[in-house]
Coordinates of C-alpha atoms in Angstrom, one line a residue:
M1 CA 120.9 85.8 117.0
T2 CA 118.7 87.3 114.6
T3 CA 120.9 90.0 112.4
K4 CA 120.1 93.3 112.0
N5 CA 119.8 93.2 108.6
Q6 CA 117.0 91.8 106.5
I7 CA 115.7 91.3 103.1
L8 CA 112.3 89.9 102.2
F9 CA 112.6 88.2 98.9
G10 CA 110.0 86.5 96.2
P11 CA 108.3 87.2 93.3
P12 CA 105.5 89.9 92.5
G13 CA 102.4 89.7 95.1
T14 CA 103.7 87.7 97.6
G15 CA 103.2 90.4 100.2
K16 CA 106.8 91.0 101.0
T17 CA 105.5 95.0 101.2
Y18 CA 102.7 94.2 103.0
A19 CA 104.9 92.1 105.6
I20 CA 106.5 95.2 106.2
V21 CA 104.1 96.2 108.8
E22 CA 104.3 92.9 111.0
K23 CA 108.4 93.0 110.7
T24 CA 109.0 96.8 111.7
L25 CA 106.8 96.7 114.3
A26 CA 108.0 93.4 115.9
I27 CA 111.2 94.9 116.0
V28 CA 110.6 99.3 117.3
D29 CA 107.9 97.8 119.1
P30 CA 107.7 94.4 120.7
E31 CA 104.6 95.1 123.0
G32 CA 102.3 96.3 121.0
F33 CA 103.1 93.1 118.4
G34 CA 102.1 90.7 120.8
R35 CA 99.2 92.9 121.8
L36 CA 97.7 92.9 118.3
K37 CA 98.6 89.5 117.8
E38 CA 97.2 87.4 120.6
Q39 CA 94.3 90.1 119.9
H40 CA 93.7 88.4 116.4
A41 CA 94.2 92.5 115.7
P42 CA 92.0 93.7 112.4
R43 CA 94.4 95.4 109.8
E44 CA 93.6 98.6 110.5
E45 CA 94.8 98.1 114.2
W46 CA 98.2 96.9 112.9
T47 CA 98.1 99.6 110.1
R48 CA 97.5 102.5 112.8
L49 CA 100.2 101.1 115.2
Y50 CA 102.8 101.6 112.7
Q51 CA 101.2 104.5 111.4
S52 CA 102.8 105.8 114.4
H53 CA 105.9 105.1 115.1
V54 CA 106.5 106.5 111.1
E55 CA 105.2 109.6 112.3
A56 CA 107.4 109.4 115.9
N57 CA 110.2 108.2 112.5
R58 CA 110.6 105.5 114.5
I59 CA 109.9 103.6 111.0
Q60 CA 111.1 105.2 107.8
F61 CA 110.8 104.6 104.5
C62 CA 113.2 104.8 101.1
T63 CA 113.1 102.9 98.0
F64 CA 115.9 102.1 95.6
H65 CA 116.0 102.7 92.3
Q66 CA 118.5 103.1 89.0
S67 CA 119.5 106.7 89.5
F68 CA 119.9 106.4 92.8
S69 CA 123.2 107.2 94.8
Y70 CA 125.3 108.2 97.6
E71 CA 124.7 111.6 97.6
D72 CA 121.0 110.8 98.2
F73 CA 121.9 108.1 100.5
V74 CA 124.4 108.7 102.8
E75 CA 125.2 112.8 102.2
G76 CA 126.0 114.8 99.5
L77 CA 126.5 118.8 98.0
R78 CA 123.8 120.7 97.5
S79 CA 122.8 124.2 96.9
D80 CA 122.9 126.6 99.6
G81 CA 121.3 129.2 98.2
K82 CA 123.8 131.5 97.4
G83 CA 125.6 130.0 95.1
G84 CA 127.8 127.6 96.8
F85 CA 127.6 124.3 97.8
E86 CA 127.2 122.6 101.1
P87 CA 127.3 118.9 102.8
K88 CA 123.7 117.6 103.1
D89 CA 122.4 114.4 104.9
G90 CA 120.7 111.6 103.2
I91 CA 118.1 109.4 104.4
F92 CA 120.4 106.9 105.7
K93 CA 122.6 109.4 107.6
Q94 CA 119.0 110.9 109.4
V95 CA 117.6 107.9 110.5
C96 CA 121.0 107.3 111.9
T97 CA 120.8 110.1 114.0
T98 CA 117.0 109.6 114.9
A99 CA 118.5 106.2 116.6
S100 CA 121.6 107.9 118.1
L101 CA 118.9 110.0 119.9
I102 CA 116.6 106.9 121.2
D103 CA 119.6 104.5 122.1
S104 CA 118.2 102.0 124.0
S105 CA 121.1 102.1 126.1
E106 CA 121.1 105.9 127.3
E107 CA 118.0 107.4 128.7
T108 CA 116.8 110.3 126.4
V109 CA 114.1 113.0 127.5
A110 CA 112.3 115.6 125.1
Q111 CA 109.0 117.4 125.4
V112 CA 107.1 118.7 123.2
A113 CA 107.9 122.8 122.7
P114 CA 106.7 124.9 120.2
A115 CA 108.5 125.5 116.7
L116 CA 112.2 127.6 117.6
D117 CA 112.7 130.5 114.9
L118 CA 116.6 131.0 115.3
E119 CA 116.4 134.2 113.5
Q120 CA 114.8 135.6 116.4
R121 CA 117.3 134.2 119.3
S122 CA 121.1 133.4 119.4
V123 CA 122.5 130.1 120.2
Y124 CA 125.1 129.3 122.8
K125 CA 127.3 126.4 123.6
M126 CA 128.0 126.1 127.7
S127 CA 129.8 123.5 130.0
L128 CA 128.0 122.9 132.9
G129 CA 131.0 121.4 134.9
R130 CA 134.1 120.3 133.7
K131 CA 133.4 116.6 132.4
Q132 CA 134.5 114.8 136.4
E133 CA 131.9 117.7 138.4
E134 CA 128.6 115.9 136.6
K135 CA 127.3 116.6 140.0
I136 CA 126.8 120.1 138.6
F137 CA 125.0 119.1 135.5
E138 CA 123.0 116.8 137.9
Y139 CA 122.0 119.8 139.7
C140 CA 121.7 121.8 136.3
L141 CA 119.0 119.5 135.3
K142 CA 116.8 119.6 138.2
E143 CA 116.7 122.5 139.1
S144 CA 116.2 123.7 135.6
V145 CA 119.0 126.2 135.8
I146 CA 122.3 127.1 133.8
T147 CA 125.2 128.0 136.2
L148 CA 128.4 129.4 135.6
G149 CA 131.7 128.8 138.1
Y150 CA 133.9 131.8 137.5
G151 CA 133.8 134.4 140.3
S152 CA 131.3 132.5 142.5
Q153 CA 132.2 134.5 145.6
I154 CA 131.2 137.5 144.3
D155 CA 127.3 138.8 143.6
F156 CA 126.9 140.6 140.2
T157 CA 123.5 141.2 141.3
D158 CA 123.3 144.6 141.5
C159 CA 125.5 145.4 138.3
N160 CA 123.9 147.2 135.5
D161 CA 126.6 147.7 133.0
E162 CA 129.8 145.5 132.0
N163 CA 131.6 148.8 133.8
D164 CA 130.0 147.8 137.1
I165 CA 131.1 143.7 136.8
E166 CA 134.7 144.9 135.5
A167 CA 135.1 147.3 139.0
K168 CA 133.6 144.4 141.2
I169 CA 136.4 141.9 139.2
I170 CA 139.2 144.3 139.5
A171 CA 138.3 144.8 143.4
D172 CA 138.6 141.2 144.1
D173 CA 142.5 139.6 144.4
S174 CA 141.9 136.6 144.2
I175 CA 140.6 136.7 140.7
E176 CA 142.7 135.2 137.8
N177 CA 142.4 135.6 134.3
F178 CA 140.7 139.1 134.2
D179 CA 139.6 138.4 130.2
T180 CA 137.8 134.9 131.1
V181 CA 135.7 136.1 133.6
N182 CA 134.6 139.2 133.3
R183 CA 133.6 138.2 129.3
S184 CA 131.9 135.1 130.8
I185 CA 129.7 136.7 133.3
N186 CA 128.8 139.7 130.9
M187 CA 127.6 137.4 128.7
L188 CA 125.6 135.2 131.4
K189 CA 124.0 138.7 132.7
F190 CA 123.9 141.1 129.5
D191 CA 124.0 139.3 126.5
I192 CA 122.3 136.2 127.1
Q193 CA 118.2 137.2 126.1
I194 CA 115.4 135.3 127.5
G195 CA 114.0 133.1 124.8
D196 CA 117.4 132.3 123.8
I197 CA 119.0 128.3 123.1
I198 CA 121.6 127.1 125.1
I199 CA 123.5 123.9 124.3
A200 CA 124.7 122.4 126.8
S201 CA 128.4 120.4 126.0
H202 CA 129.9 117.8 127.1
G203 CA 133.6 118.5 126.2
N204 CA 134.3 119.6 122.6
H205 CA 133.2 116.5 120.8
N206 CA 129.2 115.8 122.1
F207 CA 126.3 117.5 123.8
R208 CA 123.7 116.6 126.2
A209 CA 121.2 119.3 126.8
I210 CA 119.2 121.7 125.0
G211 CA 117.4 124.2 126.5
V212 CA 115.5 127.8 126.2
V213 CA 116.6 131.0 129.2
T214 CA 113.4 131.6 131.0
G215 CA 114.8 133.9 134.0
D216 CA 117.3 136.9 134.3
Y217 CA 120.5 136.4 135.9
Y218 CA 120.2 135.2 139.8
Y219 CA 123.2 134.8 142.4
N220 CA 122.6 131.8 145.0
S221 CA 126.0 130.5 147.0
T222 CA 123.5 128.3 148.9
T223 CA 123.0 125.5 146.7
P224 CA 125.4 122.2 146.9
I225 CA 127.5 123.3 144.2
P226 CA 130.6 125.2 144.5
Y227 CA 128.7 127.3 141.6
A228 CA 126.7 130.4 142.2
H229 CA 125.5 132.6 139.0
F230 CA 122.8 131.2 137.6
R231 CA 119.2 131.7 135.3
K232 CA 116.4 130.1 134.9
V233 CA 116.4 127.8 131.6
D234 CA 113.7 125.9 130.4
W235 CA 115.2 122.1 129.1
L236 CA 114.0 121.3 126.1
F237 CA 115.8 118.0 125.4
H238 CA 118.6 116.0 127.4
R239 CA 120.2 113.2 128.0
A240 CA 121.2 111.1 131.4
A241 CA 124.5 112.6 132.4
D242 CA 126.1 110.3 131.8
S243 CA 125.7 109.5 127.9
V244 CA 125.9 112.1 125.2
I245 CA 125.4 112.8 121.7
P246 CA 128.1 113.2 119.2
T247 CA 128.1 117.4 117.7
H248 CA 128.3 115.7 114.7
E249 CA 124.0 115.2 115.1
L250 CA 123.4 118.5 115.1
F251 CA 126.4 120.6 114.1
K252 CA 129.1 121.0 111.1
R253 CA 131.7 121.9 113.7
N254 CA 133.0 120.7 116.9
F255 CA 132.9 123.3 120.0
V256 CA 135.5 125.0 121.1
Q257 CA 137.7 125.0 124.4
I258 CA 135.6 128.1 125.9
P259 CA 133.0 127.7 128.5
L260 CA 130.5 130.3 126.8
Y261 CA 130.2 131.8 123.8
P262 CA 127.7 132.4 121.0
L263 CA 127.2 129.5 118.1
S264 CA 126.6 131.1 114.9
H265 CA 123.7 129.2 113.2
E266 CA 125.3 128.6 109.8
M267 CA 127.5 126.2 112.1
I268 CA 123.8 124.9 113.0
K269 CA 121.8 121.7 111.1
V270 CA 118.4 123.6 111.0
E271 CA 116.6 121.0 109.8
K272 CA 117.5 118.4 112.7
L273 CA 116.6 121.1 115.1
P274 CA 112.7 119.6 115.2
L275 CA 113.9 115.6 116.3
F276 CA 115.9 117.2 119.2
L277 CA 113.4 119.8 120.4
G278 CA 109.9 117.9 119.9
S279 CA 108.4 120.6 117.5
S280 CA 107.8 117.9 115.2
P281 CA 106.1 114.3 116.7
S282 CA 108.1 113.2 119.3
I283 CA 110.3 110.8 118.8
I284 CA 110.5 109.3 122.2
Q285 CA 107.5 106.4 122.6
N286 CA 106.1 104.9 125.6
V287 CA 107.7 101.4 124.2
S288 CA 109.7 98.5 125.4
S289 CA 112.3 99.2 123.0
N290 CA 114.2 101.9 121.3
N291 CA 115.1 100.1 117.8
V292 CA 114.7 102.0 114.6
V293 CA 113.8 100.5 111.5
L294 CA 114.6 101.9 107.8
V295 CA 112.8 100.0 105.2
I296 CA 114.0 100.0 101.9
D297 CA 111.6 99.1 98.9
E298 CA 113.0 97.0 95.8
I299 CA 116.7 97.1 97.7
N300 CA 117.9 94.9 94.3
R301 CA 117.2 97.5 91.8
G302 CA 119.5 100.1 93.1
N303 CA 123.6 100.2 92.1
I304 CA 124.6 98.5 95.9
S305 CA 128.2 99.3 95.8
R306 CA 127.2 103.2 94.1
I307 CA 124.8 103.9 96.8
F308 CA 126.4 102.6 100.5
G309 CA 129.4 103.5 99.3
E310 CA 131.9 102.9 102.3
L311 CA 128.8 102.1 104.7
I312 CA 128.5 98.4 103.3
T313 CA 130.9 97.1 106.2
L314 CA 130.0 99.8 108.7
I315 CA 126.0 98.2 108.6
E316 CA 127.7 94.3 110.1
D317 CA 126.3 93.7 113.1
D318 CA 130.1 93.5 115.3
K319 CA 130.8 96.8 113.3
R320 CA 128.2 99.1 114.5
R321 CA 128.8 101.5 117.5
G322 CA 129.7 100.0 120.2
A323 CA 130.2 96.5 119.1
I324 CA 133.5 94.7 120.1
N325 CA 135.0 95.3 116.0
E326 CA 133.3 98.8 115.9
I327 CA 134.6 100.7 112.9
I328 CA 134.2 104.7 112.5
V329 CA 134.9 106.7 109.1
T330 CA 135.3 109.7 108.0
L331 CA 132.6 110.8 105.7
P332 CA 133.7 112.4 102.5
Y333 CA 131.5 115.6 101.8
S334 CA 131.2 116.7 105.7
Q335 CA 134.7 115.2 106.6
E336 CA 132.6 114.2 110.0
S337 CA 133.5 110.9 112.0
F338 CA 130.6 108.8 111.2
S339 CA 129.4 104.8 112.6
I340 CA 126.0 103.2 112.6
P341 CA 124.0 103.1 116.0
A342 CA 123.9 99.6 117.3
N343 CA 119.7 100.4 117.4
L344 CA 119.3 100.8 114.1
H345 CA 117.5 97.7 111.8
V346 CA 118.0 97.7 108.3
L347 CA 114.3 95.8 106.6
G348 CA 114.7 95.3 103.0
T349 CA 112.4 94.0 100.3
M350 CA 113.4 92.1 97.3
N351 CA 111.4 91.2 94.2
T352 CA 113.3 88.4 92.6
A353 CA 111.5 89.1 89.1
D354 CA 113.4 92.1 88.8
R355 CA 116.6 90.3 89.3
S356 CA 117.1 86.9 90.9
I357 CA 119.1 86.4 94.5
T358 CA 121.8 84.8 92.8
L359 CA 122.8 87.9 91.0
M360 CA 122.4 89.9 94.0
D361 CA 126.1 92.1 94.8
T362 CA 128.1 89.5 97.0
A363 CA 128.9 92.0 99.3
L364 CA 125.0 92.8 100.3
R365 CA 124.4 88.8 100.4
R366 CA 126.8 88.2 103.0
R367 CA 125.8 91.4 105.1
F368 CA 122.1 90.5 105.1
E369 CA 119.6 87.5 106.3
F370 CA 117.3 86.4 103.2
I371 CA 113.9 85.6 104.6
E372 CA 111.4 84.0 101.5
L373 CA 108.0 84.6 100.8
A374 CA 106.9 82.8 98.4
P375 CA 102.7 82.2 96.9
D376 CA 100.4 80.7 99.1
P377 CA 97.5 79.3 97.0
F378 CA 96.0 78.4 100.4
L379 CA 95.1 82.4 101.1
L380 CA 92.5 82.2 98.6
P381 CA 89.1 80.5 98.5
Q382 CA 88.7 76.9 97.5
D383 CA 85.4 78.0 95.5
I384 CA 84.0 81.1 94.2
E385 CA 80.9 80.1 92.7
G386 CA 82.2 76.4 91.2
I387 CA 85.7 77.9 90.6
N388 CA 89.3 76.4 92.4
A389 CA 91.4 80.2 93.0
Q390 CA 94.0 77.9 95.4
A391 CA 94.4 75.8 91.9
I392 CA 94.5 78.4 89.6
L393 CA 97.3 79.9 91.0
T394 CA 99.0 76.3 91.9
K395 CA 98.9 75.4 87.9
M396 CA 100.2 78.6 86.7
N397 CA 102.9 78.4 89.1
D398 CA 103.9 74.7 88.7
R399 CA 104.0 75.8 84.7
I400 CA 106.0 79.3 85.4
E401 CA 108.6 77.0 87.2
Y402 CA 108.7 74.7 84.4
L403 CA 108.9 77.1 81.7
Y404 CA 111.1 79.7 83.1
D405 CA 112.0 79.7 87.1
R406 CA 110.6 79.5 90.3
D407 CA 111.4 83.6 90.7
H408 CA 109.0 84.4 88.1
M409 CA 105.7 82.8 89.5
I410 CA 102.8 84.8 90.3
G411 CA 101.8 85.3 93.7
H412 CA 98.9 85.3 95.6
G413 CA 98.5 89.6 96.6
F414 CA 97.3 89.4 93.0
F415 CA 94.2 87.9 94.3
L416 CA 93.5 89.2 97.9
N417 CA 89.7 90.4 97.8
E418 CA 87.3 90.7 100.2
S419 CA 84.9 90.3 98.1
L420 CA 86.1 88.3 95.1
T421 CA 83.7 86.3 92.8
T422 CA 84.8 85.1 89.4
E423 CA 83.9 88.0 87.8
S424 CA 87.0 90.1 89.9
L425 CA 88.9 86.8 88.9
L426 CA 88.6 87.6 85.1
H427 CA 89.4 90.5 85.3
I428 CA 92.0 90.2 87.8
M429 CA 93.6 87.6 85.1
Q430 CA 92.7 89.8 82.0
T431 CA 94.5 92.7 83.6
K432 CA 96.9 92.0 85.9
V433 CA 98.4 87.9 85.5
V434 CA 98.0 88.1 81.8
P435 CA 100.0 91.4 80.6
L436 CA 102.6 90.0 83.8
L437 CA 103.1 86.9 82.1
Q438 CA 103.6 89.2 78.9
E439 CA 106.8 90.6 80.5
Y440 CA 107.8 87.3 81.7
F441 CA 108.1 85.8 78.1
Y442 CA 109.2 88.3 76.8
D443 CA 105.2 88.3 74.7
D444 CA 106.0 84.3 73.6
F445 CA 102.2 83.7 73.3
E446 CA 102.9 79.9 72.6
K447 CA 104.4 79.5 76.2
I448 CA 101.4 82.1 77.8
A449 CA 98.7 80.1 76.5
F450 CA 100.3 76.8 77.6
V451 CA 100.8 78.7 81.8
L452 CA 96.6 79.6 81.4
G453 CA 95.5 76.2 80.2
G454 CA 95.7 76.5 76.0
A455 CA 94.3 79.1 73.6
T456 CA 91.2 78.7 70.8
N457 CA 91.2 78.8 67.4
D458 CA 87.4 79.0 66.9
L459 CA 86.0 82.8 66.6
N460 CA 83.0 81.9 69.0
D461 CA 85.4 80.3 71.3
S462 CA 84.8 82.2 74.6
S463 CA 86.1 79.5 76.8
Y464 CA 90.1 80.4 77.0
F465 CA 92.5 83.7 77.8
L466 CA 93.8 83.9 73.9
R467 CA 92.8 83.3 70.8
T468 CA 95.1 82.2 67.6
K469 CA 95.2 83.0 64.6
S470 CA 96.7 81.5 61.2
L471 CA 98.8 83.7 59.2
H472 CA 98.8 82.3 55.8
A473 CA 102.3 83.5 53.8
Q474 CA 100.9 82.4 50.6
K475 CA 97.4 84.7 51.4
L476 CA 98.9 87.3 52.5
F477 CA 101.7 87.4 49.7
P478 CA 100.6 85.7 46.5
N479 CA 103.2 87.4 44.3
S480 CA 106.1 86.0 46.5
S481 CA 107.6 82.6 45.7
R482 CA 109.9 82.7 48.8
M483 CA 107.4 82.9 51.7
R484 CA 105.5 80.0 52.1
E485 CA 105.6 79.5 56.1
E486 CA 102.5 79.8 58.3
K487 CA 102.6 81.9 61.4
I488 CA 100.1 82.2 64.7
R489 CA 99.1 85.4 66.0
Y490 CA 97.9 85.1 69.6
E491 CA 95.1 87.8 70.8
M492 CA 93.3 88.2 74.2
V493 CA 89.6 87.3 73.7
K494 CA 88.0 90.1 75.1
Y495 CA 84.9 88.9 77.2
P496 CA 86.4 85.6 78.7
T497 CA 83.4 83.3 80.5
V498 CA 84.0 81.7 83.5
E499 CA 84.8 78.3 81.7
A500 CA 88.9 80.2 80.9
L501 CA 89.4 80.4 84.5
R502 CA 87.9 76.4 84.8
R503 CA 90.4 75.4 81.9
V504 CA 93.4 76.9 83.7
Y505 CA 93.5 73.6 86.0
A506 CA 90.8 71.1 84.3

């Protein structure tokens, strides 16, 4: 069984980033992947489908570097603009939120809605029936309403203010908890305005729907549910009746056990609201898979223990949410309970020239499946105006492996070009390959010359990429008896001929 954590590794230019497109599509959209594969679709169609999933937040991308930290990746304290600090989610926590929203085991519905300006709206938390009364929530979804159960035997339609409501409640001897009933009815009928937002809770730690109020209070005692006070809403987002979302995905604190009350804007993670309301590209796609992928480019360049922290344990398949060994941790800054969704896949890329796989963090190696992408010379043409590009790459890599190691070979991607000519080959060798070899061999030009098929000492010979010049100590330092050694200086041939390409392999 393939793990949900994979790393593509190989030398520079082996197509790791290029392969990300097909790899991620195979995970998030198996049907689309299979269709393009069967049709031998051009690259443009692959990237178009890939980009559509990026815009839908199904594929997200980040790059590790030396200064990347836990605060960037998971969560950290950032300025609140008022002289204080507040927890802010990093890329990993954000993508976990997205994955939670479209967990493959649950039904999520989100419709496109105009952007909501919270400054102009109040937000209310509302319980639509107790946990055991799912038929009430189902009715509210079906009929696009919110409902309140207090005082269902009393019709408050003709009440013009809170005094009228209070008088009707007092007149009914069967009403208990006068203050709660009075406050709740007043809030439903008078306080909540058309355009305000309703958060349908499920207990104190979860929610399952978000709606916008579209109509005034009305009374109806003839519905199939035991509640009679209603207002019309437009449900912008909801889960199926039997599934929920943890409050920490959208709110900074859990709810309290009051059926209906206003939420302060400060309690809401405003930056996450578009994920639920469809005012950014919809995260719901008509695809057979509900998987989400986080691509981490150059994963080996970051300090893994510093970036992942305690979450390095949670990314294991059997430690994910709902798994047999599920682990839930409390995050250090927000103090939220956190686990990793089962439908999140992590796909990393690793340049072995930066750091060998043998030097990778042991904890990372145990939790990821490694897939090698090696140089493939057979992707290159054998005859370019008489020059064998396959032989050039093969011979150079054989020499590099002998002189250095296989982690520092040269990838075929450096030479992939729709219109490859000897002129473009010479340009690639001079501007990409030779500088890379200088980095590999720390300017040891003798080894670089071995890789390139030698060097010339003739000023008029341009059939090599390198030229040598002897530096005679006696000529340079005629008054010194201590300096007698001869040294060789290497320099690039400015305008090498096609024969320089042939000498690499011939």
